XYZ file of C-alpha atoms in Angstrom:
731
model
C 0.000 0.000 0.000
C 2.783 2.453 0.905
C 4.563 1.817 -2.423
C 1.309 2.448 -4.264
C 0.748 5.658 -2.332
C 4.297 6.844 -3.060
C 3.812 6.080 -6.756
C 0.510 7.937 -6.743
C 2.148 10.918 -5.047
C 4.935 10.971 -7.634
C 2.517 10.817 -10.553
C 0.278 13.487 -9.050
C 3.319 15.663 -8.417
C 4.278 15.570 -12.087
C 0.664 16.199 -13.112
C 0.350 19.206 -10.821
C 3.714 20.569 -11.956
C 2.669 20.189 -15.589
C -0.625 21.942 -14.868
C 1.190 24.826 -13.155
C 3.450 25.285 -16.177
C 0.558 25.355 -18.648
C 0.936 28.507 -20.750
C -1.760 31.053 -20.104
C -3.530 33.055 -22.773
C -2.635 36.755 -22.915
C -4.863 39.664 -23.914
C -3.563 43.236 -24.075
C -6.255 45.888 -24.453
C -4.597 49.171 -25.387
C -6.761 52.272 -25.693
C -5.625 55.217 -27.801
C -5.487 58.583 -25.973
C -7.643 57.356 -23.069
C -6.776 59.646 -20.171
C -6.284 58.822 -16.493
C -9.666 60.349 -15.681
C -11.571 58.964 -18.702
C -12.910 55.896 -16.859
C -14.588 55.216 -13.530
C -12.006 52.775 -12.183
C -10.513 55.342 -9.782
C -13.601 57.248 -8.744
C -17.130 57.645 -10.055
C -17.663 60.192 -12.814
C -20.854 62.245 -12.874
C -20.736 62.197 -16.676
C -18.729 59.355 -18.264
C -19.904 55.736 -18.193
C -17.568 52.712 -18.401
C -19.424 49.753 -16.840
C -17.539 47.029 -18.746
C -14.124 48.541 -18.033
C -15.131 48.905 -14.371
C -16.200 45.249 -14.186
C -13.016 44.081 -15.913
C -10.777 46.109 -13.600
C -12.670 44.811 -10.549
C -11.636 41.258 -11.480
C -7.984 42.068 -10.800
C -5.595 44.783 -9.644
C -5.891 48.445 -10.595
C -2.766 50.630 -10.649
C -3.369 54.223 -9.584
C 0.097 55.316 -10.766
C 0.678 53.574 -14.086
C 2.859 55.592 -16.441
C 3.632 55.370 -20.116
C 7.232 55.874 -21.197
C 6.125 58.522 -23.670
C 3.215 60.967 -23.874
C 2.540 59.863 -27.469
C 1.340 56.651 -29.060
C 3.983 55.027 -31.303
C 6.820 55.284 -28.756
C 4.632 53.712 -26.054
C 3.525 50.910 -28.385
C 7.149 50.118 -29.185
C 7.929 50.117 -25.448
C 5.159 47.611 -24.682
C 6.342 45.205 -27.377
C 10.094 45.487 -26.671
C 10.352 46.292 -22.959
C 12.606 49.223 -23.873
C 12.147 52.945 -23.254
C 12.038 55.403 -26.177
C 15.560 56.506 -25.242
C 16.738 52.993 -26.148
C 14.520 51.941 -29.082
C 14.689 55.403 -30.648
C 11.007 55.985 -31.399
C 10.269 59.381 -29.873
C 7.442 60.832 -31.983
C 4.637 59.087 -33.942
C 5.896 59.577 -37.507
C 5.620 55.887 -38.359
C 2.979 56.388 -41.052
C 5.178 58.754 -43.089
C 7.051 57.488 -46.201
C 10.572 57.979 -44.811
C 12.032 54.812 -43.289
C 14.492 55.543 -40.472
C 15.616 52.719 -38.192
C 18.267 54.658 -36.277
C 17.606 58.093 -34.701
C 19.717 60.952 -36.023
C 20.568 64.530 -35.076
C 20.784 67.476 -37.442
C 23.733 69.838 -37.282
C 21.647 72.876 -36.315
C 18.140 74.267 -35.806
C 16.260 77.546 -36.212
C 17.837 80.527 -34.514
C 15.068 80.804 -31.894
C 15.625 77.265 -30.586
C 18.235 76.578 -27.947
C 18.560 72.847 -28.675
C 18.390 70.554 -31.694
C 15.512 68.073 -31.800
C 16.569 64.471 -32.620
C 14.968 62.779 -35.619
C 12.854 59.850 -34.511
C 12.923 56.244 -35.671
C 9.958 55.796 -38.023
C 9.544 52.015 -37.983
C 9.678 49.262 -35.363
C 12.781 47.400 -36.466
C 12.078 43.713 -37.106
C 15.504 42.876 -35.665
C 14.185 43.771 -32.198
C 12.725 40.836 -30.244
C 9.063 41.626 -29.598
C 6.586 40.135 -27.183
C 4.537 38.821 -30.104
C 7.462 37.225 -31.926
C 8.730 35.485 -28.777
C 5.281 34.132 -27.920
C 4.731 32.909 -31.466
C 8.102 31.125 -31.380
C 6.799 29.264 -28.314
C 3.672 28.003 -30.082
C 1.294 30.789 -29.156
C -1.427 31.691 -31.630
C -1.085 35.430 -32.192
C -3.451 38.046 -33.586
C -3.479 41.823 -33.749
C -6.716 43.793 -34.001
C -6.882 47.548 -34.435
C -4.348 50.355 -34.594
C -0.659 49.571 -35.145
C 1.147 52.798 -36.103
C 4.604 51.233 -36.011
C 5.115 50.935 -39.747
C 3.580 49.436 -42.862
C 4.834 46.194 -44.398
C 7.593 45.034 -44.083
C 7.228 46.417 -40.520
C 3.581 45.511 -39.966
C 2.215 43.150 -37.286
C 2.655 40.272 -39.734
C 6.438 40.803 -39.652
C 6.468 41.080 -35.846
C 5.086 37.684 -34.961
C 1.356 38.118 -35.515
C -0.380 35.491 -37.619
C -3.421 37.708 -38.184
C -3.733 41.479 -38.545
C -7.113 43.180 -38.896
C -7.616 45.675 -40.466
C -3.913 45.770 -41.470
C -3.754 49.575 -41.293
C -0.617 51.572 -40.524
C -2.034 55.061 -40.034
C -2.322 57.179 -36.863
C -6.108 57.049 -36.514
C -9.396 56.066 -38.162
C -9.092 58.483 -41.081
C -12.760 58.545 -42.094
C -14.100 58.128 -38.576
C -15.211 55.264 -36.372
C -18.545 54.586 -38.041
C -18.887 52.489 -41.212
C -18.074 52.645 -44.039
C -14.352 52.599 -43.190
C -11.980 53.786 -45.903
C -8.986 52.647 -43.821
C -10.309 49.087 -43.435
C -11.151 47.864 -46.947
C -10.932 44.214 -45.855
C -13.849 44.690 -43.436
C -17.335 44.884 -44.866
C -19.818 46.560 -42.484
C -22.534 44.293 -41.152
C -24.842 47.243 -40.587
C -24.996 50.940 -41.351
C -22.984 53.083 -38.963
C -21.195 50.103 -37.396
C -18.457 51.128 -34.940
C -14.971 49.944 -35.918
C -13.889 48.884 -32.409
C -17.130 47.021 -31.743
C -16.678 45.217 -35.060
C -13.032 44.439 -34.266
C -14.070 43.048 -30.878
C -16.532 40.761 -32.645
C -13.801 39.658 -35.056
C -11.525 38.991 -32.067
C -14.296 36.986 -30.417
C -14.663 34.827 -33.530
C -10.902 34.233 -33.555
C -10.861 33.225 -29.879
C -13.701 30.765 -30.382
C -11.924 29.323 -33.411
C -8.504 28.671 -31.830
C -9.353 28.251 -28.135
C -8.725 24.490 -28.168
C -5.516 24.627 -30.198
C -3.068 25.914 -27.615
C -2.422 29.254 -25.879
C -3.080 32.537 -27.664
C -1.887 36.149 -27.549
C -4.543 38.683 -28.517
C -3.353 42.246 -29.087
C -6.462 44.422 -29.091
C -5.195 47.937 -29.777
C -8.367 49.974 -30.158
C -8.699 53.030 -32.368
C -10.732 54.661 -29.588
C -10.630 57.400 -28.453
C -8.262 59.061 -30.929
C -9.397 61.802 -33.300
C -11.481 62.207 -35.455
C -14.323 62.597 -33.013
C -17.571 60.844 -33.838
C -19.866 58.176 -32.420
C -23.346 56.736 -32.775
C -25.703 59.786 -32.857
C -28.117 58.113 -30.425
C -25.327 57.619 -27.888
C -24.156 61.205 -28.387
C -27.696 62.428 -27.762
C -27.871 60.422 -24.525
C -24.772 62.148 -23.140
C -25.976 65.542 -24.357
C -28.771 65.282 -21.796
C -26.243 64.475 -19.023
C -23.602 67.122 -19.447
C -23.177 70.253 -17.388
C -21.252 73.461 -17.936
C -19.481 72.735 -14.657
C -18.083 69.328 -15.624
C -14.389 69.303 -16.477
C -15.376 66.702 -19.092
C -18.507 67.747 -20.920
C -18.161 66.647 -24.554
C -21.114 64.392 -25.372
C -19.305 63.131 -28.471
C -16.215 62.129 -26.515
C -18.326 60.508 -23.787
C -20.131 58.505 -26.485
C -16.785 57.443 -27.957
C -15.695 56.142 -24.555
C -19.014 54.343 -24.104
C -18.699 52.554 -27.463
C -15.127 51.556 -26.661
C -16.446 50.243 -23.359
C -18.981 48.175 -25.321
C -16.093 46.632 -27.281
C -14.337 45.712 -24.021
C -17.534 43.991 -22.914
C -17.561 41.882 -26.091
C -13.970 40.789 -25.487
C -14.757 39.614 -21.952
C -17.879 37.881 -23.223
C -15.697 36.043 -25.739
C -13.381 34.727 -23.021
C -16.324 33.561 -20.937
C -18.070 31.908 -23.878
C -14.841 30.156 -24.873
C -14.436 29.034 -21.227
C -10.893 30.425 -21.075
C -11.435 33.420 -18.763
C -9.806 31.568 -15.864
C -6.758 30.795 -18.037
C -6.240 34.268 -19.486
C -4.040 37.156 -18.365
C -5.525 40.548 -19.273
C -3.724 43.881 -19.302
C -5.879 46.969 -19.800
C -4.058 50.255 -20.352
C -3.656 53.289 -22.639
C -0.823 54.585 -24.811
C -0.764 58.121 -23.337
C -2.839 60.697 -21.514
C -6.052 62.253 -22.760
C -6.210 64.666 -25.680
C -7.300 67.758 -23.782
C -6.436 70.294 -26.469
C -8.466 69.411 -29.589
C -11.552 71.617 -29.883
C -15.008 70.121 -30.445
C -17.291 73.057 -31.177
C -17.181 75.204 -28.058
C -15.457 72.714 -25.736
C -12.334 70.560 -25.505
C -12.571 66.826 -26.142
C -11.664 65.898 -22.574
C -9.852 67.024 -19.448
C -7.235 65.284 -17.332
C -7.952 67.516 -14.352
C -6.806 67.432 -11.605
C -3.651 66.206 -13.338
C -1.700 68.816 -15.273
C -1.423 68.720 -19.048
C -2.292 65.865 -21.352
C -1.238 64.036 -24.480
C 2.119 65.287 -25.808
C 3.200 66.819 -22.487
C 5.666 65.638 -19.862
C 3.288 66.343 -16.999
C 1.239 63.576 -15.377
C -1.777 64.319 -17.536
C 0.254 63.154 -20.519
C 1.942 60.144 -18.913
C -0.411 58.688 -16.306
C -3.018 56.274 -17.651
C -5.799 53.961 -16.428
C -4.363 50.454 -15.997
C -5.609 47.145 -14.619
C -4.119 43.644 -14.667
C -6.089 40.432 -14.254
C -3.858 37.384 -13.762
C -5.645 34.203 -12.622
C -3.823 32.594 -9.726
C -1.812 35.722 -8.936
C -4.047 38.804 -8.690
C -7.089 38.984 -6.451
C -10.333 40.785 -7.301
C -10.940 44.389 -6.271
C -7.342 45.170 -5.365
C -5.479 48.426 -5.808
C -1.772 49.199 -5.988
C -0.391 52.703 -5.511
C 3.120 51.606 -6.513
C 4.195 53.280 -9.779
C 4.683 51.018 -12.797
C 5.530 51.775 -16.435
C 4.773 50.410 -19.903
C 8.120 48.622 -20.225
C 7.233 46.417 -17.233
C 4.704 44.363 -19.183
C 7.324 42.654 -21.397
C 9.454 41.017 -18.643
C 6.448 40.364 -16.395
C 4.561 38.382 -19.021
C 7.566 36.464 -20.356
C 8.943 35.604 -16.912
C 5.462 34.572 -15.860
C 5.325 32.141 -18.793
C 8.880 30.880 -18.073
C 10.049 32.279 -21.417
C 13.262 34.160 -22.146
C 14.470 36.741 -24.625
C 17.906 37.026 -26.294
C 20.639 38.014 -23.865
C 21.690 40.802 -26.232
C 18.273 42.449 -25.899
C 18.411 44.904 -22.990
C 15.092 45.311 -21.168
C 14.360 48.446 -19.144
C 11.276 47.131 -17.378
C 11.046 44.852 -14.361
C 8.942 41.853 -13.394
C 6.071 43.276 -11.319
C 4.531 39.929 -10.309
C 5.411 40.605 -6.644
C 3.142 43.671 -6.813
C 0.397 41.584 -8.398
C 0.693 39.203 -5.429
C 0.419 42.017 -2.905
C 4.115 42.138 -2.020
C 6.249 45.255 -1.797
C 8.947 46.017 -4.362
C 11.788 48.462 -4.135
C 11.114 51.671 -6.023
C 12.472 51.858 -9.541
C 12.990 55.004 -11.642
C 10.354 55.683 -14.294
C 11.662 57.382 -17.416
C 10.050 59.320 -20.230
C 12.054 60.643 -23.159
C 10.184 63.117 -25.350
C 12.536 65.440 -27.247
C 9.863 67.290 -29.248
C 8.074 70.647 -29.433
C 4.330 69.962 -29.770
C 3.011 73.475 -28.971
C -0.052 72.133 -27.160
C -1.184 73.449 -23.743
C 1.568 72.901 -21.159
C 4.127 72.092 -23.879
C 7.852 72.165 -23.238
C 10.869 72.242 -25.549
C 12.720 68.885 -25.906
C 12.606 67.227 -22.472
C 12.973 64.025 -20.481
C 11.595 63.019 -17.091
C 12.487 60.716 -14.235
C 10.198 59.791 -11.324
C 11.093 57.994 -8.111
C 9.724 57.874 -4.567
C 7.088 60.525 -5.233
C 9.510 63.026 -6.788
C 9.441 64.007 -10.441
C 12.176 65.834 -12.337
C 11.716 67.292 -15.822
C 14.898 68.190 -17.658
C 14.444 70.519 -20.642
C 17.601 70.151 -22.695
C 19.822 73.267 -22.892
C 17.050 75.739 -22.012
C 18.569 77.023 -18.780
C 18.077 80.788 -18.621
C 21.781 81.274 -18.123
C 23.351 78.035 -19.315
C 22.830 74.295 -19.016
C 19.458 72.601 -18.712
C 16.159 73.923 -17.393
C 14.762 71.890 -14.483
C 11.358 71.474 -12.896
C 11.003 69.408 -9.714
C 7.665 68.375 -8.225
C 6.777 66.606 -5.002
C 3.856 64.532 -6.315
C 2.837 63.389 -2.837
C 2.030 66.955 -1.789
C 1.523 68.528 -5.217
C -0.262 66.007 -7.485
C -1.261 68.771 -9.914
C 2.386 69.807 -10.437
C 1.745 73.456 -9.681
C 4.819 74.242 -7.571
C 8.332 73.901 -8.989
C 10.603 73.267 -5.985
C 13.850 72.800 -7.935
C 15.512 75.801 -6.279
C 14.629 74.584 -2.770
C 15.820 71.013 -3.351
C 19.019 71.243 -5.339
C 20.232 67.948 -3.860
C 17.127 66.120 -5.093
C 17.538 67.689 -8.536
C 21.126 66.464 -8.651
C 20.272 62.923 -7.554
C 17.388 62.497 -10.003
C 19.294 64.133 -12.844
C 22.148 61.678 -12.282
C 19.654 58.793 -12.621
C 18.305 60.302 -15.828
C 21.766 60.907 -17.260
C 22.811 57.350 -16.441
C 19.783 55.975 -18.284
C 20.396 58.154 -21.337
C 24.025 57.058 -21.502
C 23.218 53.381 -20.888
C 20.540 53.390 -23.598
C 22.817 55.222 -26.034
C 20.049 57.727 -26.631
C 20.385 60.378 -29.292
C 19.748 63.405 -27.105
C 19.185 67.074 -28.013
C 22.395 69.041 -28.364
C 23.176 72.740 -28.093
C 22.066 74.625 -31.194
C 25.111 76.501 -32.518
C 22.827 78.810 -34.546
C 20.835 80.024 -31.547
C 20.532 83.804 -31.435
C 20.833 85.095 -27.870
C 17.480 86.197 -26.451
C 15.487 84.797 -29.398
C 13.525 82.227 -27.390
C 10.486 83.633 -25.605
C 10.163 81.856 -22.265
C 6.659 83.305 -21.883
C 5.549 81.139 -24.812
C 6.342 77.907 -22.943
C 3.119 76.114 -22.072
C 0.989 78.429 -24.233
C -0.954 76.539 -26.889
C -1.241 77.342 -30.569
C -4.365 79.346 -31.392
C -5.967 76.323 -33.071
C -6.214 74.659 -29.646
C -8.033 77.576 -27.982
C -11.788 77.699 -27.440
C -13.729 80.630 -28.840
C -14.165 82.049 -25.330
C -10.405 81.697 -24.759
C -9.637 83.817 -27.836
C -11.576 86.798 -26.495
C -9.359 89.276 -24.680
C -10.214 89.231 -20.986
C -9.686 92.419 -19.028
C -10.593 91.181 -15.554
C -8.729 88.824 -13.261
C -10.089 85.781 -11.470
C -7.955 83.778 -9.042
C -8.459 80.904 -6.616
C -6.424 80.847 -3.410
C -5.963 77.771 -1.212
C -3.173 76.402 0.938
C -3.171 72.648 0.230
C -3.843 69.997 -2.381
C -3.814 66.901 -0.150
C -6.019 66.566 2.932
C -7.124 64.074 5.593
C -10.558 63.111 6.836
C -12.038 65.676 9.234
C -9.953 68.619 8.042
C -11.653 71.846 7.036
C -10.709 73.036 3.561
C -10.971 76.752 2.790
C -10.923 78.250 -0.686
C -11.085 81.944 -1.550
C -11.875 83.337 -4.976
C -10.798 86.807 -6.013
C -12.374 88.818 -8.831
C -10.630 92.080 -9.760
C -10.840 94.704 -12.526
C -14.367 93.526 -13.318
C -17.537 95.538 -13.867
C -20.400 95.653 -11.386
C -22.341 93.187 -13.532
C -19.653 90.470 -13.318
C -20.696 87.190 -11.742
C -19.084 84.100 -10.259
C -20.912 80.778 -10.085
C -19.607 77.445 -8.880
C -20.548 73.799 -8.471
C -18.938 70.615 -7.206
C -18.405 68.141 -10.049
C -16.150 65.427 -8.631
C -15.915 63.302 -5.503
C -18.157 62.520 -2.513
C -20.750 65.244 -1.947
C -19.812 67.913 0.576
C -21.699 70.857 2.025
C -20.120 74.107 0.875
C -20.292 76.869 3.480
C -19.933 80.377 2.030
C -18.551 83.393 3.905
C -18.066 86.285 1.523
C -15.712 85.049 -1.180
C -14.520 82.103 0.882
C -15.901 78.606 0.577
C -15.191 75.866 3.100
C -16.149 72.248 3.684
C -15.273 69.397 6.026
C -13.385 66.529 4.409
C -15.412 63.296 4.457
C -13.986 59.836 5.071
C -12.947 57.769 2.062
C -11.314 54.363 1.889
C -9.493 54.975 -1.399
C -7.842 58.209 -2.490
C -10.446 60.446 -4.105
C -10.597 64.006 -5.360
C -13.159 66.618 -4.446
C -13.321 69.169 -7.253
C -15.249 72.414 -7.681
C -15.704 74.297 -10.947
C -15.997 78.107 -11.134
C -17.278 80.210 -14.018
C -16.555 83.951 -13.920
C -18.377 86.073 -16.500
C -18.210 89.751 -17.315
C -20.252 90.541 -20.402
C -18.887 88.374 -23.247
C -15.721 87.621 -21.314
C -15.491 84.251 -19.577
C -12.866 82.673 -17.323
C -13.095 79.106 -15.984
C -11.164 77.831 -12.977
C -11.155 74.478 -11.243
C -10.064 73.522 -7.781
C -9.341 70.047 -6.406
C -8.030 68.425 -3.252
C -7.031 64.796 -2.892
C -8.319 63.001 0.190
C -5.987 60.532 1.841
C -7.844 57.279 2.523
C -8.705 56.106 6.024
C -7.239 52.683 6.681
C -9.853 50.152 7.787
C -9.592 46.494 8.732
C -10.584 43.773 6.260
C -14.097 42.385 6.392
C -14.376 38.625 6.870
C -17.577 36.576 6.570
C -17.498 32.781 6.865
C -20.580 30.612 6.656
C -20.550 26.921 7.463
C -22.224 24.867 4.733
C -21.798 21.390 6.247
C -23.964 20.934 9.333
C -23.526 17.257 10.293
C -19.838 16.788 11.144
C -18.369 13.395 11.935
C -14.885 11.992 12.233
C -13.499 11.269 8.764
C -15.888 13.722 7.070
C -15.197 17.003 5.289
C -16.537 20.397 6.353
C -17.370 22.980 3.708
C -17.311 26.740 4.278
C -18.206 29.717 2.119
C -15.722 32.576 2.537
C -15.992 36.244 1.631
C -13.028 38.433 2.590
C -13.082 42.014 1.318
C -11.131 45.175 1.961
C -12.640 48.638 1.596
C -9.154 50.038 0.895
C -8.740 47.456 -1.893
C -5.554 46.199 -0.262
C -4.350 42.712 -1.145
C -5.720 40.314 1.494
C -3.872 37.270 2.748
C -6.181 34.754 4.341
C -4.753 32.097 6.669
C -6.257 29.341 8.782
C -4.732 27.860 11.917
C -5.846 25.355 14.506
C -4.227 24.009 17.666
C -6.248 20.849 17.151
C -4.986 19.883 13.687
C -1.509 19.528 12.125
C -0.529 22.735 10.333
C 0.268 20.869 7.128
C -3.279 19.498 6.935
C -4.759 22.971 6.311
C -4.272 24.589 2.905
C -4.533 28.312 2.193
C -8.193 29.424 2.022
C -9.495 31.565 -0.845
C -10.641 35.118 -0.130
C -13.804 34.402 -2.071
C -15.384 30.979 -2.549
C -15.637 27.539 -0.995
C -13.138 25.974 1.378
C -12.937 22.421 2.734
C -11.452 21.061 5.964
C -10.866 17.305 6.381
C -11.645 15.844 9.813
C -9.270 12.905 10.504
C -10.995 9.561 11.116
C -8.889 8.968 14.203
C -9.525 12.422 15.703
C -9.886 11.922 19.465
C -11.521 15.130 20.750
C -15.160 16.166 20.448
C -14.546 19.633 18.952
C -12.129 21.548 16.720
C -11.457 25.277 16.782
C -10.400 26.977 13.550
C -8.997 30.510 13.408
C -9.404 32.346 10.104
C -7.211 35.463 9.768
C -7.549 38.115 7.041
C -4.545 40.435 6.864
C -4.177 43.447 4.548
C -0.617 44.292 5.698
C -1.956 47.034 7.965
C -4.615 45.300 10.046
C -5.905 41.799 10.760
C -9.449 40.541 11.194
C -10.012 37.129 12.775
C -12.950 34.795 13.044
C -13.009 31.742 15.318
C -15.179 28.794 14.446
C -15.638 25.830 16.766
C -16.907 22.591 15.249
C -18.590 19.931 17.349
C -17.506 16.470 16.165
C -19.780 13.443 16.299
C -18.367 9.906 16.261
C -18.094 8.484 12.750
C -21.097 6.394 11.807
C -20.416 2.668 11.521
C -20.484 1.426 7.937
C -22.691 -1.569 7.132
C -22.892 -3.543 3.910
C -20.683 -5.683 1.747
C -18.743 -2.812 0.143
C -17.538 -1.099 3.311
C -13.814 -0.437 3.577
C -11.693 -2.033 6.309
C -11.797 -0.160 9.586
C -9.264 2.665 9.700
C -7.929 2.125 6.162
C -9.956 4.889 4.509
C -8.999 7.369 7.194
C -5.317 6.515 6.772
C -5.409 6.995 3.021
C -7.479 10.181 3.380
C -5.032 11.587 5.918
C -2.067 10.621 3.694
C -3.617 12.373 0.702
C -4.360 15.414 2.863
C -0.725 15.481 3.927
C 0.321 15.127 0.330
C -2.011 17.953 -0.769
C -0.520 20.190 1.895
C 2.985 19.174 0.821
C 2.206 20.060 -2.810
C 0.697 23.388 -1.702
C 3.810 24.424 0.234
C 6.051 23.091 -2.562
C 4.230 25.365 -4.983
C 4.607 28.343 -2.656
C 8.329 27.665 -2.207
C 8.891 27.221 -5.945
C 6.950 30.396 -6.850
C 8.908 32.383 -4.283
C 12.198 31.148 -5.733
C 11.026 31.906 -9.293
C 10.040 35.470 -8.469
C 13.196 36.060 -6.440
C 15.364 34.894 -9.339
C 13.471 36.949 -11.895
């Protein structure tokens, strides 16, 4: 019997090991220009609706500080596929649809006389000599398909030359040229199934068909890079009309067309999840949801901007957080837990090593990767901080633009280096303490010269290590020719009609803090000067938990409510004097109150005897969305006979047949790193009922085998934990 048990244990060990090493499917959903505040995964919007994205994000871990390595699309896309920053792969601006093929960045000898530095010339194609995520997965027998926008080069640099077996619609341009609604001039190989069909909804349906077709033929990698919500701006008229009835002049986001575009993209995300469920592969599929850069807050749609990244500063094509910080969620069965949140910063280049290490796959040793494996974060563990780099040597002339710049972020500090634009000599620096100044309003470079030096050394080291082609001093610069007042001021084409009217009065908001705690009183004073007697100021809260605004003259105040995740309270002001209009917005971020996990355990099995199993239903949640570790202990049972309970679902405890006492006490502990919640359950044990009949097992034999298998199950569980810990440590 013992030899048979040992053989069974050996066979089961190999089976379990093989099951653990089964490749998982991978889906990357990449939105185009979807800003940090363009979904509801961080806090509820009064205007935008993203129910499918919300539900998807709730199945895994949301990252509140996920950054792209560029504020524009093509460089970020190259970073996701290669694991390299733009400084290393050389793609710095999205010129990949233009005829010129350039695989190595270059630098001109000089520039115009009013520019202090020379802008490098970007790579215009994703070089097929670079190992990409898709090519590596295909080489390891993954089925691969790309749906949607590419913008990394036409053939011979298309998805088909980068490891994808299928590419729909096989388009290399920057956006849906003729719009999102059928007919599509940029997708001639797709025939609309109905008038006005949305391209991303159709692509999601095509992706669903592909999943259902290949689901039983091995693992797959689905690259769903949506066209949404890039310009041009259009959507189903009925959906636009719906949001027209919702909008308010006080919303920071109030474009019904843009809201409809987000809603139809959200519909496409819902179809993708439906496909995984229908194919019965949802539990075997890793999903990464993210965006290529911040929201496009400068394009004008009639009398309003397309979107707003407020309270973050700037947007697409800027080095501020509005251009680099994006909505991101990762769902990884067996690693992430539902409804969890990480505030640890991550970056686009992290996806490459995380996915490949997680699949036990490697890349060529000559291929340098700038990202890191973030699986410890996905499992709720801490990781040492790592610098986050953005390299954007361009001059976009959008709101909050800068001359050629690069950024580095670490430990809540952010440094922006603008190459060779120092007012005397050298570089121009901006330093922000993001923990106290999330809107990047206060440049503290002069007060923290040591921090500037330390971060600049990190940035310089990365630029040298990546052999980046960096901006150089322009020898043709004419002293005094650059107008520093023009920095951050947008071209006229990006101004609203009301912003083009000369305003003679002044309107300012005065407050003393951007980050607050529960129970504090926030005061805000508005000042209107040089205005006529008919001038007016109106205001309204448009973001965050509702507060009561107390007014005393020109000062508003409110008491900060309790929240369990960081949220913003924002108030919009409109000052009018005749035809002149000024809009101002104010926001404070509320630090969350830490609360203990909630633990509910219901006992399903009522009649408990020696040798029987007891079933429980467990629900462990955390209002802070911290990662919960649930443990079970008992002084009455061997530790190795109890496996790790799930935070949500059924759990079974085996009662040994030879158990001597009449009761067992179990202690369930839910820990979120900060606090622990425990629940004690005492089980009353009845003697095992005597078996009668010809087929009964010999006395004691079944209990011995059951106990042996329980020991073996526990041994396999701890072996898995040990092996996973070693794997992550080595990666």
